[in-house]
Amino acid sequence: MTTSQSPTFDTFKGLFNESEFVYRHLGSNDDKQAAMLKAVGYDDMASFINDTVPEAVRLKKEIDLPLAMSEHAALAKLRKMADKVTVNKSYIGQGYSPVRMPAVIQRNVLENPGWYTAYTPYQAEIAQGRLEALLNFQQVCIDLTGLEMAGASLLDEATAAAEAMAMSKRMSKSKSTQFFVDDRIYPQTLDVIRTRAKYFGFEVVVGDFELAKSGDYFGALFQYVGTEGDVKDLTDVISAVKENKTYTSVVSDIMSLVLLKSPADMGADVALGSTQRFGIPMGYGGPHAAYFAFSDKAKRSAPGRIIGVSIDSEGNTALRMALQTREQHIRREKANSNICTSQVLLANLAGMYAVYHGPNGVKRIATRIHAFATAFADVIRNANDGKLSVVHDQFFDTVVVDCGSENLATQIFENADNVGYNLWRLSATKLGVAFSETSDQEDFCVLTQLFVSKSHDLPADASVSLDAAHLRTDAILSHPVFNSYHTEHEMLRYLKSLEDKDLAMNRSMIALGSCTMKLNATSEMLPITWPEFANVHPFAPLDQVSGYIDMIDSLQEQLKAITGFDDVSMQPNSGASGEYAGILAIRRYHESLGQSNRDICLIPMSAHGTNPATAIMMGMKVVVVKTDDNGNVDIADLTAKCEEHSDNLGALMITYPSTHGVFEEGIRVMCDLIHEHGGQVYMDGANMNAQVAIMQPADVGADVLHMNLHKTFCIPHGGGGPGMGPIGMQAHLAPFMANHTLIPVHNAQKGCSAVSAAPYGSASILPISWMYIAMMGRDGLLEATNLALLNANYVAAELKDHYPVLYTGKNGQVAHECIIDIRPLKEATGISESDIAKRLMDYGFHSPTMSFPVSGTLMIEPTESESKEEIDRFVEALKSIKAEALKAKAGEDGWTFDNNPLVNAPHTAAMITKDEWSYPYSRDTAAFPLPYIRNNKFWPSVARIDDAYGDKNLRCSCPSIENYM
């Protein structure tokens, strides 16, 4: 530990200081920790931990990890893995394409902590920049699909298709349990649909258009463009199936929609797909933002988040997340989906791609891609040897060539690999060539040489070979935002203006309970833009990606050492997806024993909303277990429920430490009880920041656990995504992890279908967690956990005389987060937890988690990365707010229940600088309630938002530019 004393430099070990990063990551040194320990009543860390973490769960050994590495050493080690990755030019297609991310967007959004360290925009007044960017994204999706509404992104194309299936059942009037899928769909999408359909009790029927027209289906899903690149007008088949009360969805290539007739014009109810082609690197599979567009009548059945336009208390246009009553944290087992993390950062990038290029720019790119494919097809058709033929007349970017013989196809495929090009092998004789934004003259020469033994130059004229009937005639991207920022200066300033409206972690602590907003170190972030990690196709030949696999395997070994599990699946690309994958493994395990009847899932009352939603999606029946007055699971009730459902008990879903922020003493007893009755224990890893190196989930009896890499392991929240939720499993569950139809996942069994589109989920962000663990090392991870626990207990100790701390362990300690009860203050003064959240904005802070897991509370998690000084500022703000509430109650200085700084918060610069000031408190009190604020004032860009107005007048498209003025 660093201290206030001058260090001595008398050994080379000290001079090299390999563990320096540990002390860059931790917020407080020895002296500050000693002061905090004293405040919570302890002289040393060991005694504090002994009283905080139950002896029954504590690990009696060191975790099996190396010691800390310096930042440069860890980067060098990762660089060696990256050097083993061959980045061929990709012409594979199949839903993934090479792109060019505009440098101004890469530097100022993707690589900018003002964008990537922000939290989900639940506190809309301090998230207007992100919300505007997401509204732009929704407008892109609305324009290109032709539908009335769009959400703010889903996880990937395949899971979005599965969500469309579930939504079709909610919306369809058909009594059928059959779901039709176009046989032209991407294999990875079908794989995920089949996983989801099984436990919904749906039958998936795959076939051609004639089968679609003749069957009885509640929903139908069509691919546009097909997996072989063929373009077919879906108007007639959609019209025919809709006559049978079938709800129709179309999976559409977002770039092709710049040229092609929209799904809405063909009659589709839903359009979905990936926006990866709008400037997002392939990243060996992700993360990428999926889009999901739908009609107005489906708005309450649609999955995921919707950004809507509302007004603030001053009557100004303001944005917010709309219709939140649809979400899993409100509706729980009745939710539309278990989606929690979306892909906000990636949606922002894709939306900004459209802003920067504008309608003419994206049309130029889409036309160039198609013209490349047309010119290549012409060369093949004009070849005189008669061996090659172009399979489809109508295509957008992909030309499928039938080589006439397996030998010739193999020769071309291998020759392409030898000169650095990846093609797609569709069959023994068919090869696919998918052109992209990055295709150039050199590529055209090489590809034509490979196929016809003669290099051809691009023709002078670019041709569009699509029939006029396939082309769209309506205008796209006509809103001013897509026609205003096409020079770099304009774009740079637009991005900066949005960033300045948002409060992210580069400004102040975000002390959200359960969400673990910790440092996302720069060295962790650097590798995600390395070409070897960013520019690789997820279906590239395995011999080209050995270094990528080495990195993934190495991270798996790190996570196994931390959790104690026998195996880890890296496929789930969010925490909710990890929950789903974990319960899926449990259900498959029971089925392997002939016990498919085990469909009862026990879930404590305190659980995350995703837990019951996930269980329902997996076809399980949720049985709620009571919690006691201390927030612990009621073991007597758990015992009774186990006995009542013993024959059919499938799983217990439990969060540890509890959602109430307490280490429950009885966790081993609970796990043993479930096992005695034939069930399995799923542990929710949301609170894993309190576990690492102190305890192991596998050791206390968990069978499977999901790990939020965007919480405990430092992948940034990105404004609400990306995330990763790999699962650790005991040996008996490991064979039932998700596999992949195209790229087999080692250790997974054949027949175990996928939960995400790519074999390793959002692989390109995995280096972040690898770097974090490598740089912290065995001892650093333990120090981080200790300090996370100390910081939370310090907050609780400093606030307990001002706000009741709702739950503690048997020695009076909390875990890594604490819940303060606002209900007594509200009863006494009328000031609510929402008022406190809004007033904290004036103090320069984001609110803690509000009304979860208990209504009328705030849940605070400072993490190990925050300094004592920052925590003290936050504590001082909450104390000051309490004093303000009491002043309003007393009616001092003319303050009243309905006119005081809390109920009027937040205060914008426009409010403060009005000529007339009608409040009973000063402008200084409104804007600068404590002295430190003057040095780093953050101004909310809008006043308090009217949520009810936004839901009653729902609008999820861009307002005219005048609304922002």
Short mmCIF file of N, CA and C in Angstrom, two decimals, residues 85-88 90 92 96 281-286 288 422 530-541 544-545 548 764:
data_model
loop_
_atom_site.label_atom_id
_atom_site.label_comp_id
_atom_site.label_asym_id
_atom_site.label_seq_id
_atom_site.Cartn_x
_atom_site.Cartn_y
_atom_site.Cartn_z
N VAL A 85 -3.20 -13.48 -34.25
CA VAL A 85 -4.45 -13.36 -34.99
C VAL A 85 -4.14 -12.86 -36.40
N THR A 86 -4.63 -13.57 -37.39
CA THR A 86 -4.48 -13.15 -38.79
C THR A 86 -5.74 -12.43 -39.22
N VAL A 87 -5.60 -11.16 -39.58
CA VAL A 87 -6.77 -10.37 -39.99
C VAL A 87 -6.85 -10.38 -41.51
N ASN A 88 -7.49 -11.40 -42.04
CA ASN A 88 -7.72 -11.46 -43.48
C ASN A 88 -8.79 -10.44 -43.88
N SER A 90 -12.21 -9.72 -45.06
CA SER A 90 -13.39 -10.58 -44.90
C SER A 90 -14.42 -10.33 -45.98
N ILE A 92 -16.90 -12.78 -46.02
CA ILE A 92 -17.76 -13.85 -45.52
C ILE A 92 -19.22 -13.42 -45.50
N TYR A 96 -22.25 -10.09 -40.87
CA TYR A 96 -21.12 -9.32 -40.32
C TYR A 96 -20.26 -8.81 -41.47
N PRO A 281 -17.12 -2.11 -35.70
CA PRO A 281 -16.25 -3.22 -36.10
C PRO A 281 -16.87 -4.59 -35.81
N MET A 282 -16.47 -5.59 -36.58
CA MET A 282 -17.02 -6.94 -36.41
C MET A 282 -16.68 -7.52 -35.03
N GLY A 283 -15.47 -7.26 -34.54
CA GLY A 283 -15.14 -7.61 -33.17
C GLY A 283 -15.29 -9.07 -32.80
N TYR A 284 -15.10 -9.97 -33.75
CA TYR A 284 -15.26 -11.40 -33.52
C TYR A 284 -16.65 -11.72 -32.97
N GLY A 285 -17.62 -10.87 -33.34
CA GLY A 285 -19.00 -11.18 -32.99
C GLY A 285 -19.72 -10.11 -32.20
N GLY A 286 -19.03 -9.12 -31.68
CA GLY A 286 -19.75 -8.09 -30.93
C GLY A 286 -18.84 -7.30 -30.01
N HIS A 288 -22.62 -5.40 -30.82
CA HIS A 288 -23.29 -4.65 -31.88
C HIS A 288 -24.71 -4.36 -31.42
N ASN A 422 -10.95 -14.00 -46.97
CA ASN A 422 -11.88 -15.02 -46.48
C ASN A 422 -13.18 -14.96 -47.27
N TRP A 530 -7.53 -2.44 -31.15
CA TRP A 530 -6.48 -3.11 -31.93
C TRP A 530 -7.14 -3.86 -33.09
N PRO A 531 -6.61 -3.77 -34.30
CA PRO A 531 -7.24 -4.45 -35.44
C PRO A 531 -7.44 -5.95 -35.22
N GLU A 532 -6.50 -6.58 -34.51
CA GLU A 532 -6.60 -8.03 -34.31
C GLU A 532 -7.81 -8.42 -33.47
N PHE A 533 -8.27 -7.52 -32.60
CA PHE A 533 -9.47 -7.80 -31.82
C PHE A 533 -10.72 -7.15 -32.42
N ALA A 534 -10.54 -6.05 -33.14
CA ALA A 534 -11.70 -5.31 -33.64
C ALA A 534 -12.18 -5.80 -35.00
N ASN A 535 -11.28 -6.26 -35.86
CA ASN A 535 -11.62 -6.43 -37.27
C ASN A 535 -11.71 -7.89 -37.73
N VAL A 536 -12.02 -8.78 -36.81
CA VAL A 536 -12.08 -10.21 -37.14
C VAL A 536 -13.53 -10.67 -37.21
N HIS A 537 -13.85 -11.40 -38.26
CA HIS A 537 -15.20 -11.96 -38.44
C HIS A 537 -15.40 -13.12 -37.47
N PRO A 538 -16.59 -13.24 -36.85
CA PRO A 538 -16.79 -14.33 -35.88
C PRO A 538 -16.75 -15.73 -36.50
N PHE A 539 -16.91 -15.82 -37.82
CA PHE A 539 -16.86 -17.13 -38.48
C PHE A 539 -15.57 -17.30 -39.29
N ALA A 540 -14.56 -16.52 -38.96
CA ALA A 540 -13.26 -16.70 -39.60
C ALA A 540 -12.70 -18.08 -39.27
N PRO A 541 -11.92 -18.67 -40.16
CA PRO A 541 -11.33 -19.99 -39.86
C PRO A 541 -10.56 -19.97 -38.54
N GLN A 544 -6.93 -18.90 -38.05
CA GLN A 544 -6.59 -17.48 -38.12
C GLN A 544 -6.76 -16.76 -36.79
N VAL A 545 -7.44 -17.38 -35.85
CA VAL A 545 -7.82 -16.66 -34.62
C VAL A 545 -7.28 -17.35 -33.36
N TYR A 548 -6.83 -15.00 -30.50
CA TYR A 548 -8.12 -14.59 -29.92
C TYR A 548 -8.61 -15.66 -28.95
N SER A 764 -15.06 -8.76 -28.48
CA SER A 764 -14.06 -7.69 -28.60
C SER A 764 -13.89 -6.88 -27.33
#
